[in-house]
mmCIF file of C-alpha atoms in Angstrom:
data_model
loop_
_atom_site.group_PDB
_atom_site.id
_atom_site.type_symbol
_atom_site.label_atom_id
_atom_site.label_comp_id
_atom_site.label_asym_id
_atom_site.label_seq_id
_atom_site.Cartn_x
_atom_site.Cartn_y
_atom_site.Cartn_z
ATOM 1 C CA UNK A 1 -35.602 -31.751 -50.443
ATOM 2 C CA UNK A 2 -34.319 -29.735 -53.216
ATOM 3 C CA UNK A 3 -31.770 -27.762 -50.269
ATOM 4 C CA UNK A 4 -30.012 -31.012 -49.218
ATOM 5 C CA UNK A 5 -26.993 -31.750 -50.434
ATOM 6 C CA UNK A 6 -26.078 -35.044 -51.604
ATOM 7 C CA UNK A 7 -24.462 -37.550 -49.067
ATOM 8 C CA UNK A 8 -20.749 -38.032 -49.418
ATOM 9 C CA UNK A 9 -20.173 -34.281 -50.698
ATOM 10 C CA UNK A 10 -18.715 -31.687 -48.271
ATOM 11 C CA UNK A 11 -18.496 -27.957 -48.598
ATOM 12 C CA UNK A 12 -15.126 -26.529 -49.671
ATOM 13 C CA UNK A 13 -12.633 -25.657 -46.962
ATOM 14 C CA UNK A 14 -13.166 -21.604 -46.634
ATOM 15 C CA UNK A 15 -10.376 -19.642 -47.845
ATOM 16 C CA UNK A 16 -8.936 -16.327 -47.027
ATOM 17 C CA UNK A 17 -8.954 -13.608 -49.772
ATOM 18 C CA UNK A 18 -5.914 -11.564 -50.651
ATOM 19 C CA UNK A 19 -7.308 -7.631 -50.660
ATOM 20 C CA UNK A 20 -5.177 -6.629 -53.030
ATOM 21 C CA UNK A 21 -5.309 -8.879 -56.064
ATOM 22 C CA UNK A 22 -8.651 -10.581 -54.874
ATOM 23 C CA UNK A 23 -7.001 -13.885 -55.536
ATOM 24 C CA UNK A 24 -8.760 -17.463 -53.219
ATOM 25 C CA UNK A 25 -5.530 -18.471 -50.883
ATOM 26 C CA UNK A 26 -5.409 -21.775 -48.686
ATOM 27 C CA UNK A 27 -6.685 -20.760 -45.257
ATOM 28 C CA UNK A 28 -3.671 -20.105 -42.887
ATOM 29 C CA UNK A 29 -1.500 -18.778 -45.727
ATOM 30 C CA UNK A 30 0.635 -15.709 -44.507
ATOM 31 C CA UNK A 31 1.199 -14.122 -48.234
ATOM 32 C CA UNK A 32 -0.534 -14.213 -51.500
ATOM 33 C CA UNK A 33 0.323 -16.888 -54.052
ATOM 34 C CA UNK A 34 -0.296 -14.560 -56.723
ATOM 35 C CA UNK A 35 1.569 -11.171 -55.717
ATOM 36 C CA UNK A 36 2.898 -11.770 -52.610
ATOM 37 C CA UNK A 37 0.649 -9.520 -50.764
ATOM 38 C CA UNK A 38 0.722 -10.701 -47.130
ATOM 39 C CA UNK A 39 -3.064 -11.901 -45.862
ATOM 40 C CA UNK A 40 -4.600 -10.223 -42.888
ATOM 41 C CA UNK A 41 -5.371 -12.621 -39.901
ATOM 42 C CA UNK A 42 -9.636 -11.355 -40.674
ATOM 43 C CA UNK A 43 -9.385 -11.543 -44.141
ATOM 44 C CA UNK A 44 -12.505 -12.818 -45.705
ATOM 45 C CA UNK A 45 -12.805 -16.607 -45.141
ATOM 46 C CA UNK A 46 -10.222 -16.407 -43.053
ATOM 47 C CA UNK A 47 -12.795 -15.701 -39.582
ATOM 48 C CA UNK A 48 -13.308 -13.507 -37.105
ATOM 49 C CA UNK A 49 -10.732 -12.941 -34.074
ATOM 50 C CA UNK A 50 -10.832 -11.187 -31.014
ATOM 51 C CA UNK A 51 -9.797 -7.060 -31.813
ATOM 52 C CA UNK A 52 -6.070 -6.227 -30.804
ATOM 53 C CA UNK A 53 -5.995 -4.074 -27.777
ATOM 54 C CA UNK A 54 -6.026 -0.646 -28.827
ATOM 55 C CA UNK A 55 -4.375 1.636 -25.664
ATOM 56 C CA UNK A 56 -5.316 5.005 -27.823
ATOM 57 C CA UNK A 57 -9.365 3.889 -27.389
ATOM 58 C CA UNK A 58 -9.826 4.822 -23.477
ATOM 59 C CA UNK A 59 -9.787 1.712 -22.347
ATOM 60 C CA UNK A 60 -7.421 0.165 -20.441
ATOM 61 C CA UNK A 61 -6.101 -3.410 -19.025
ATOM 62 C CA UNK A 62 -6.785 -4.328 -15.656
ATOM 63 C CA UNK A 63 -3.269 -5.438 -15.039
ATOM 64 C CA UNK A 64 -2.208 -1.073 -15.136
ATOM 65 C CA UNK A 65 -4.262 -0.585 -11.689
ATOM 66 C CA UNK A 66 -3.819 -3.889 -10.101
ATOM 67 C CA UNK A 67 0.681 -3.724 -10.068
ATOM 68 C CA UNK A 68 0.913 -0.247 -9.482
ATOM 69 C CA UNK A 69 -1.697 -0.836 -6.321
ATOM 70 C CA UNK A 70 0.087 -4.183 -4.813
ATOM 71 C CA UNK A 71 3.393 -2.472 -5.412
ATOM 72 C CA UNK A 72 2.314 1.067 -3.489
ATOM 73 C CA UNK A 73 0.304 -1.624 -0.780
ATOM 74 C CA UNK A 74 3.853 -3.459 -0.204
ATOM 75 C CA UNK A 75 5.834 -0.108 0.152
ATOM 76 C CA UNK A 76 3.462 0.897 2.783
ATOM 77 C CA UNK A 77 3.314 -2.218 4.468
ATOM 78 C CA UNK A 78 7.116 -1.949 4.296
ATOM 79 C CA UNK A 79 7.445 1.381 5.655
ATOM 80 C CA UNK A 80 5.204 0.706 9.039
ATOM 81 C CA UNK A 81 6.938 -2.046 9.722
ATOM 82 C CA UNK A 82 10.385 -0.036 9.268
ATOM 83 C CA UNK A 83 9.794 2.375 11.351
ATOM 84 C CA UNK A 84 7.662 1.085 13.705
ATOM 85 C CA UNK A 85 5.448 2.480 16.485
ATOM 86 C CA UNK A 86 7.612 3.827 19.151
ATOM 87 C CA UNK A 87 9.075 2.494 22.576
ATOM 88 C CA UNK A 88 7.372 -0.947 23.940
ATOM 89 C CA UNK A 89 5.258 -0.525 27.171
ATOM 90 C CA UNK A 90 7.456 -1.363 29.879
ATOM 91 C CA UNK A 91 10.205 0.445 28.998
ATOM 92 C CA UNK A 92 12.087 2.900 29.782
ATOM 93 C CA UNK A 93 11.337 4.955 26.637
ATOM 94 C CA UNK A 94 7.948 4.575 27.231
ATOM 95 C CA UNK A 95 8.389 5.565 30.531
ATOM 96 C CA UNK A 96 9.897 8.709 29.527
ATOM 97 C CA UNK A 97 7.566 9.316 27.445
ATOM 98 C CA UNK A 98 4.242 9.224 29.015
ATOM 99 C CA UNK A 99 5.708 11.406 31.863
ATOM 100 C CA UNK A 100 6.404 14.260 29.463
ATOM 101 C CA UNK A 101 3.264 13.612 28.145
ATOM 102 C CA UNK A 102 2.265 14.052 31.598
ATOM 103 C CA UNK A 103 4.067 16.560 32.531
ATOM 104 C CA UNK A 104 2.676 18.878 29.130
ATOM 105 C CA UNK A 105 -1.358 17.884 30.160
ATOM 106 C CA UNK A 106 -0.635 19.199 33.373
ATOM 107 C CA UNK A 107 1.214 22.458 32.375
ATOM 108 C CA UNK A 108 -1.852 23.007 30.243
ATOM 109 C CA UNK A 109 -4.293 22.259 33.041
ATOM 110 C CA UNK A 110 -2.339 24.830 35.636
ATOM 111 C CA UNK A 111 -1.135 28.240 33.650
ATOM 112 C CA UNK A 112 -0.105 29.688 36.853
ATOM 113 C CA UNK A 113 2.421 27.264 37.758
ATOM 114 C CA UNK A 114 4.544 25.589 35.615
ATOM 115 C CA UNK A 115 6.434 21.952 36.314
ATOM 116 C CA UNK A 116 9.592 22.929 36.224
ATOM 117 C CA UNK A 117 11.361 19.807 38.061
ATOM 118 C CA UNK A 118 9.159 16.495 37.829
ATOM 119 C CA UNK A 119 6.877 15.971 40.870
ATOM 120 C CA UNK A 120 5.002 12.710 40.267
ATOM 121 C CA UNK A 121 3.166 13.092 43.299
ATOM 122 C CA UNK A 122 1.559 16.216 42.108
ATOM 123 C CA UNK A 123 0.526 13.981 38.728
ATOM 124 C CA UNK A 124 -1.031 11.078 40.555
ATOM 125 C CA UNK A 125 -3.476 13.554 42.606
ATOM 126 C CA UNK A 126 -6.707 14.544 41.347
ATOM 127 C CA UNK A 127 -7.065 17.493 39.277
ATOM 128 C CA UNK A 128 -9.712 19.386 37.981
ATOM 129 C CA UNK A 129 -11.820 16.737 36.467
ATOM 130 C CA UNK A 130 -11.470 14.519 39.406
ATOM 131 C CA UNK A 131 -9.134 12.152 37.695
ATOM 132 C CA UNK A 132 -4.855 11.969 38.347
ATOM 133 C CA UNK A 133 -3.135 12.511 35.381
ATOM 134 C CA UNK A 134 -1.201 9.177 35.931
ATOM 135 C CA UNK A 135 -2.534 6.643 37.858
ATOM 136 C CA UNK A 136 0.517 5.378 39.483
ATOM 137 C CA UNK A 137 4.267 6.365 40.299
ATOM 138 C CA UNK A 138 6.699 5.602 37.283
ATOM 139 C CA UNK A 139 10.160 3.802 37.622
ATOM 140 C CA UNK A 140 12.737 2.471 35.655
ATOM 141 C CA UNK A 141 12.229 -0.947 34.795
ATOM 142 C CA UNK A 142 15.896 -1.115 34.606
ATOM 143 C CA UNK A 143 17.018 -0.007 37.608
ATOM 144 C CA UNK A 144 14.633 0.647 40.138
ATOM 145 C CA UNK A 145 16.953 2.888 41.935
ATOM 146 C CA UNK A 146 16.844 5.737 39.327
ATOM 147 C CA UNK A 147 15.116 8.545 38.922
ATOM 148 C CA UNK A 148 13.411 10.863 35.968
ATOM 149 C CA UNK A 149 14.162 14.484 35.527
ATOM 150 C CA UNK A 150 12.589 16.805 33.846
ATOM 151 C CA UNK A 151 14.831 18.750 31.173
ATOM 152 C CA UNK A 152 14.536 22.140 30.204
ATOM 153 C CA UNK A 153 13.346 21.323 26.903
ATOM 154 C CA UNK A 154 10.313 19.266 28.368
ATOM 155 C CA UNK A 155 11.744 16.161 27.884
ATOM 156 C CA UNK A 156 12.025 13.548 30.612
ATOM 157 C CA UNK A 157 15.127 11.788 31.228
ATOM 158 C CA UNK A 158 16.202 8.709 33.578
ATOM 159 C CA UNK A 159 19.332 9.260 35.747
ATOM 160 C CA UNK A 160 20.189 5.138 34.032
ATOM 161 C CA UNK A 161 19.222 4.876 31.039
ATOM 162 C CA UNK A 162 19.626 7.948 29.333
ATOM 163 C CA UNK A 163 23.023 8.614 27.468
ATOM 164 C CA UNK A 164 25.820 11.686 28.852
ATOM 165 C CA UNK A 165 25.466 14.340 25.788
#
């Protein structure tokens, strides 16, 4: 019983230490009564708090990876859906455009002789493999009265939709 303290009596408040002049301070004082020195937060007495972030240590917060990745994630995002993915099915682009794909698979296919004017009938018969290169006859969902050429470049373009140069 001699290490309990006597009801009624309470242990002094702690107080923070001034390192320079070793002087008691109240706890939450800012500067030294005596000199004027000001009191660090972790003086003695004064308790412990969490360390300061220290960028020169290695490590880093967790908000420097996860803004730079939603703000490269949003550009993407941005950019697919600013340039999109090409003509629609059913159109006259796309039209085009599988018939000089077409048109290239079965130059590859036959070295000897070249498309040089479009022939869709020769891409809807079987070739080597057994399988057309197109399974059906392409026209212009605009106006079903046009027809596709075959440029010189490769390119296939419809006798309506296709714009004078």
């Amino acid at each position: 019983m001699a290490n309990e303290k006597p009801a009624g009596v309470s242990s002094p408040l702690p107080r923070s230490v001034c390192p320079t002049c070793k002087t008691p301070n109240d706890l939450g004082a800012l500067t030294c009564k005596k000199c004027g020195e000001i009191i660090k937060k972790g003086a003695k007495g004064g308790g412990k708090s969490a360390p300061e972030y220290d960028a020169t240590e290695g490590s880093f917060s967790p908000a420097c990876v996860v803004i730079p990745a939603v703000l490269i994630l949003a550009a993407v995002v941005f950019f697919l859906l600013a340039v999109g993915r090409g003509p629609k099915p059913g159109t006259c682009e796309y039209n085009q455009a599988q018939l000089a794909k077409a048109v290239w698979r079965y130059n590859k296919a036959n070295p000897d002789r070249h498309m040089t004017t479009l022939d869709q009938d020769a891409l809807t018969r079987p070739g080597k493999g057994g399988k057309p290169i197109i399974k059906d006859k392409m026209v212009c969902p605009v106006n079903p009265d046009a027809t596709y050429r075959l440029e010189s470049d490769g390119s296939v373009s419809c006798s309506r939709c296709t714009k004078k140069r």
